[in-house]
Amino acid sequence: MYVVKRVAQAFVTFVSVVTITFALVRAIPGGPADFIRAQVMQAGGSSEVSMSEINSLVESYTNIDPSTPLHVQYFNYLTSVLQGDLGTSVWYSRPVADIIADAAPWTIFLLTISILLTFAIGIVLGAVMAYLEGTRFDSSSTVVSMFLNSVPYYIAAIFLVYVVSIQLGMLPQSGRFASGLDPGLNVEFIVSVFRHAILPIVSLVATGFGGVAITMRGNAVQEIGEDYIRVAHLRGVPGKRIATRYVGRNAVLPMYTNFMIAVGFMFGGSVILEEIFAYEGLGLYLLQAIEARDYPLMMGTFLIISLAVLICILIADLTYSKIDPRISDQGSREAY
Amino acid sequence: MAEKNSSFSQSDGSAGGQGATRTDLYREWLDMAVLTPIRVAWDDWRTQVGSIIIAFYLLMGSVGVVLVDPPNQGQGPRLTPAFQDWSVPLGTNDIGESILSATVHATPPMLQMIAAGAVFSTALATVIGTVSGYKGGLTDRVLTTLTDIAMTIPGLPLIILLAALFEPTNPAVIGILITINAWAGLARSIRSQVLSLRDHSYVEASRIMGAPTRRILVDDIIPNIMPYVLINFVNSARNVIFGSVGLYYLGLLGGTHENWGIMLDGAYNGGAIYSLQVVHWLFVPMIAIIGISFGFVLFAQGTEKLFNPRIRARHAETVEDDTAPHQQ
């Protein structure tokens, strides 16, 4: 029952996102037509190209029909989005769904690895720090974690490009894979993909795990001080079981919401990250679409990023009650 | 700490109960509410270093802008390295602007952005999170749905769209814009904390005694989540720094003022990454950004203990010792 309710809520959320997106994107001044007109004028000079020529060019680029009323545009958009049709990109003259299908796996690839690594390293380090509370390892890791946590990921990215790519020439500076390689399941291509992914992933993980570690450390230290842990020790519960079942579970649990925030943060952050590394993922397309005032592509990438975050949150939410028995009986909870 | 004149202390008969004078009460209040938190916080090296760093930026944004000339073309020879020409101590960029001037004069708008954004998002998150978590039922469903929507829209892309739409130039407006949905995450985690708090016995006691919801939230719930809120206030300050600098770096925020993100963008695209000679151009804004953000993170970590009643009692002069019952 809870699952159905939660999925329905996610659906409502998604429709709201579509609505807000539509309203926002439509409200941006200087539509696609203006932009293309400016481009043509800049390229050829306004005197050489006649106004009617520009207008026909605009129409052939934009498949948008601005003559219909706004609510009709919205209704048509909503129904086609729910059918998986995201329109045609003004700028690339390709279906938006195609562009996204091409870009999304790369972004998801980068971000999934980054998020998993960030939390794995953070949780393990935080647990060790809590276990060794007060030792030199604890205090030095805390300082390092705090410092790394205060570095914006894009600064880490620029710094890594500067040191690793340009000064040391060890890893490629930009792109998804080396140019001239045929995408396919061959060793050379896969190696190239990973070599190109290392720096973006490292920039996110290196600046992200510290925050997770500090939170985990704090939670674990607090749990260790609780009475029930002492009771468990006195009852003779094995130390390993106390560490994982008692302390571990209760320390990781409050970080579920952190996890959701991290998902949203990283997906949003992919815009700047992909711009720095010229990594053709959703973020880079979104930025290009905004610069080109490419409405369909803008809305499409935006929706897919939102959808990805929405699905992550839904999964986190549905598994939440599995770990925390306190909130498992959602239906029977009394409202105050 | 040796003084025994507290109405909080049971062992001291003369000052306890009705015997306390008005002055004593004020003094005690001052000690409990103002001095003790400062003492506790100051006891931690992280708070000390964090405060010093934040104070340094505050000075830079107030006194610094008076002492240092505003950035201007041709303040020195173009691309002077750092620490060579003392009229431009941190060197110059490609148009001969002093990097020091640009860095210092970027501080005041930055501080305004941080203040506006952090206050906006933390206040909103605390209200929505506590009400939603405590009330449950329909209120919770409505607020959670709202929160979910705000949280699901990826912040940065949304802000980029809004920045393109409104083209804000006022730093305070930019600060609020950057936290336009940052409150959602915090509200969500506050809600989940309140969920486990609301069944505690003392909350239940207040409820049975018929205390209004507002009182319960303010007296019983919020003090418990205060450390968390405070830490997140500082974290959201950090996020405003991250967000605004990032947007300036992408060239999506206009305005006439200097910003470390604009400097970073200029340096990165101006070729500073290819040459060791001009690397100061890139590194100075980087250090400025990391510095202020490190200051906030240290401060947040240091004040974490602040709301732990045991630690507070130990530091309060008007409380006899840390085992004395604290009754209010």
Short mmCIF file of C-alpha atoms in Angstrom, two decimals, chain A residues 5-6 9 12-14 16-17 20-21 23-25 27-29 139 142-143 146-159 161-163 166-167 173 207 214 217-218 254 257-258 260-261 264-265 267-272 275-277 286-287 290-291 293 298 302 305-307 309-311 313 317 320 326-327 330 333-336, chain B residues 45-46 133-138 140-141 144-145 148-158 160-162 164-167 185-186 188-189 191-193 195-196 198-199 204 207 213 228 235 238-239 241-247 249-250 252 264 268-269 272-276 279 282-283 285-287 289-291 293-295 297-298 301 304:
data_model
loop_
_atom_site.label_atom_id
_atom_site.label_comp_id
_atom_site.label_asym_id
_atom_site.label_seq_id
_atom_site.Cartn_x
_atom_site.Cartn_y
_atom_site.Cartn_z
CA LYS A 5 1.15 5.64 -2.48
CA ARG A 6 4.80 6.52 -2.82
CA GLN A 9 3.40 10.65 -5.21
CA VAL A 12 2.56 13.69 -9.16
CA THR A 13 6.01 15.11 -8.51
CA PHE A 14 7.09 14.33 -12.04
CA SER A 16 4.71 19.05 -11.39
CA VAL A 17 8.30 19.12 -12.56
CA ILE A 20 7.29 24.05 -13.63
CA THR A 21 9.83 23.35 -16.34
CA ALA A 23 6.43 27.51 -17.31
CA LEU A 24 10.04 28.46 -16.66
CA VAL A 25 11.38 27.67 -20.07
CA ALA A 27 9.12 32.53 -19.60
CA ILE A 28 12.72 33.00 -20.72
CA PRO A 29 12.97 36.08 -22.91
CA SER A 139 42.22 14.03 14.10
CA THR A 142 39.07 14.87 10.28
CA VAL A 143 41.12 17.87 9.22
CA MET A 146 36.98 19.00 6.40
CA PHE A 147 39.44 20.62 4.05
CA LEU A 148 38.46 18.49 1.06
CA ASN A 149 34.82 19.10 1.87
CA SER A 150 35.38 22.84 1.55
CA VAL A 151 36.81 22.59 -1.94
CA PRO A 152 34.18 23.09 -4.66
CA TYR A 153 34.25 20.14 -7.07
CA TYR A 154 34.83 22.40 -10.05
CA ILE A 155 37.90 23.89 -8.41
CA ALA A 156 39.20 20.39 -7.83
CA ALA A 157 38.41 19.71 -11.49
CA ILE A 158 40.32 22.75 -12.73
CA PHE A 159 43.19 21.95 -10.40
CA VAL A 161 43.25 19.42 -15.24
CA TYR A 162 46.09 21.81 -14.51
CA VAL A 163 48.28 19.32 -12.65
CA ILE A 166 48.54 19.74 -18.58
CA GLN A 167 51.62 19.73 -16.38
CA GLN A 173 41.84 16.78 -20.42
CA THR A 207 35.55 16.74 -2.64
CA ILE A 214 32.48 13.47 9.06
CA ARG A 217 31.92 9.65 12.28
CA GLY A 218 29.60 11.93 14.24
CA PRO A 254 20.31 9.22 9.15
CA THR A 257 18.54 11.88 3.30
CA ASN A 258 22.13 12.99 2.78
CA MET A 260 19.28 11.85 -1.69
CA ILE A 261 20.68 15.35 -1.47
CA GLY A 264 20.49 15.84 -6.65
CA PHE A 265 23.64 17.82 -5.99
CA PHE A 267 23.28 15.57 -11.07
CA GLY A 268 23.01 19.34 -10.89
CA GLY A 269 26.75 19.65 -10.62
CA SER A 270 27.24 17.68 -13.80
CA VAL A 271 26.55 20.91 -15.71
CA ILE A 272 29.73 22.62 -14.49
CA GLU A 275 31.56 21.98 -19.13
CA ILE A 276 35.09 21.89 -17.67
CA PHE A 277 35.88 18.47 -19.12
CA LEU A 286 21.63 21.41 -21.07
CA LEU A 287 24.13 24.25 -20.98
CA ILE A 290 20.30 27.22 -22.63
CA GLU A 291 22.88 29.21 -24.54
CA ARG A 293 17.69 28.93 -26.36
CA MET A 298 16.46 22.37 -22.65
CA PHE A 302 16.08 19.04 -17.64
CA ILE A 305 17.94 14.89 -15.01
CA SER A 306 14.89 15.43 -12.78
CA LEU A 307 13.58 11.97 -13.57
CA VAL A 309 16.97 12.19 -9.34
CA LEU A 310 13.31 11.30 -8.76
CA ILE A 311 13.95 7.61 -9.34
CA ILE A 313 14.90 9.26 -4.27
CA ASP A 317 12.55 6.00 0.13
CA TYR A 320 14.28 3.27 3.89
CA ARG A 326 10.83 2.72 13.52
CA ILE A 327 9.19 4.08 10.39
CA GLN A 330 3.82 4.06 7.63
CA ARG A 333 1.29 6.12 12.11
CA GLU A 334 -0.76 8.47 14.16
CA ALA A 335 -1.05 12.06 13.02
CA TYR A 336 -0.70 14.70 15.69
CA TRP B 45 40.21 24.79 17.95
CA ARG B 46 38.02 24.39 14.87
CA GLY B 133 7.48 15.77 10.60
CA TYR B 134 5.53 16.57 13.73
CA LYS B 135 2.03 17.04 12.37
CA GLY B 136 1.96 14.02 10.09
CA GLY B 137 -1.20 13.21 8.18
CA LEU B 138 -2.43 15.51 5.45
CA ASP B 140 2.82 16.12 6.14
CA ARG B 141 1.71 14.71 2.80
CA THR B 144 6.42 16.36 1.73
CA THR B 145 5.10 16.47 -1.80
CA ASP B 148 9.93 16.34 -2.97
CA ILE B 149 9.17 18.52 -5.95
CA ALA B 150 11.65 21.15 -4.84
CA MET B 151 14.22 18.50 -4.11
CA THR B 152 13.73 16.60 -7.33
CA ILE B 153 14.27 19.55 -9.60
CA PRO B 154 18.05 19.53 -9.85
CA GLY B 155 19.11 22.74 -8.18
CA LEU B 156 21.80 24.04 -10.43
CA PRO B 157 20.00 23.61 -13.77
CA LEU B 158 16.92 25.25 -12.24
CA ILE B 160 20.62 28.46 -14.38
CA LEU B 161 17.17 28.75 -15.96
CA LEU B 162 16.06 31.26 -13.33
CA ALA B 164 18.69 33.42 -17.47
CA LEU B 165 15.09 34.45 -16.88
CA PHE B 166 15.51 37.14 -14.22
CA GLU B 167 19.12 38.18 -14.84
CA GLY B 185 17.04 18.69 1.34
CA LEU B 186 17.43 20.19 4.79
CA ARG B 188 13.60 16.53 4.46
CA SER B 189 16.34 15.55 6.88
CA ARG B 191 11.54 15.97 9.04
CA SER B 192 13.11 12.54 9.41
CA GLN B 193 14.77 13.64 12.66
CA LEU B 195 9.85 11.70 13.12
CA SER B 196 12.02 9.92 15.65
CA ARG B 198 8.09 13.17 18.31
CA ASP B 199 7.55 9.91 20.14
CA GLU B 204 4.43 12.94 24.62
CA ARG B 207 1.19 16.66 24.29
CA THR B 213 1.65 22.38 18.68
CA TYR B 228 21.79 20.17 13.15
CA ASN B 235 26.72 24.30 5.21
CA ARG B 238 29.14 26.99 1.86
CA ASN B 239 26.70 25.88 -0.82
CA ILE B 241 29.63 30.00 -2.25
CA PHE B 242 29.84 26.87 -4.40
CA GLY B 243 26.74 27.73 -6.41
CA SER B 244 27.36 31.40 -7.03
CA VAL B 245 31.00 30.99 -7.96
CA GLY B 246 30.02 28.13 -10.26
CA LEU B 247 27.39 30.22 -12.00
CA TYR B 249 32.31 30.72 -13.71
CA LEU B 250 29.86 29.51 -16.35
CA LEU B 252 25.54 32.86 -16.41
CA LEU B 264 38.51 31.85 -12.32
CA TYR B 268 41.03 29.21 -17.07
CA ASN B 269 40.00 30.40 -20.52
CA ALA B 272 46.56 30.49 -17.17
CA ILE B 273 46.50 26.72 -16.95
CA TYR B 274 49.08 26.33 -19.68
CA SER B 275 51.84 28.40 -18.15
CA LEU B 276 53.56 28.36 -14.79
CA VAL B 279 49.42 30.51 -12.50
CA LEU B 282 44.21 30.98 -11.43
CA PHE B 283 45.32 30.11 -7.91
CA PRO B 285 40.70 33.13 -6.67
CA MET B 286 40.87 29.38 -5.96
CA ILE B 287 42.48 30.03 -2.60
CA ILE B 289 37.05 30.42 -2.51
CA ILE B 290 38.48 27.44 -0.66
CA GLY B 291 39.54 29.68 2.24
CA SER B 293 34.44 27.79 2.52
CA PHE B 294 36.97 26.08 4.81
CA GLY B 295 36.30 28.78 7.40
CA VAL B 297 33.13 24.21 7.49
CA LEU B 298 35.50 24.52 10.46
CA GLN B 301 32.19 21.41 12.94
CA GLU B 304 28.58 20.96 16.82
#
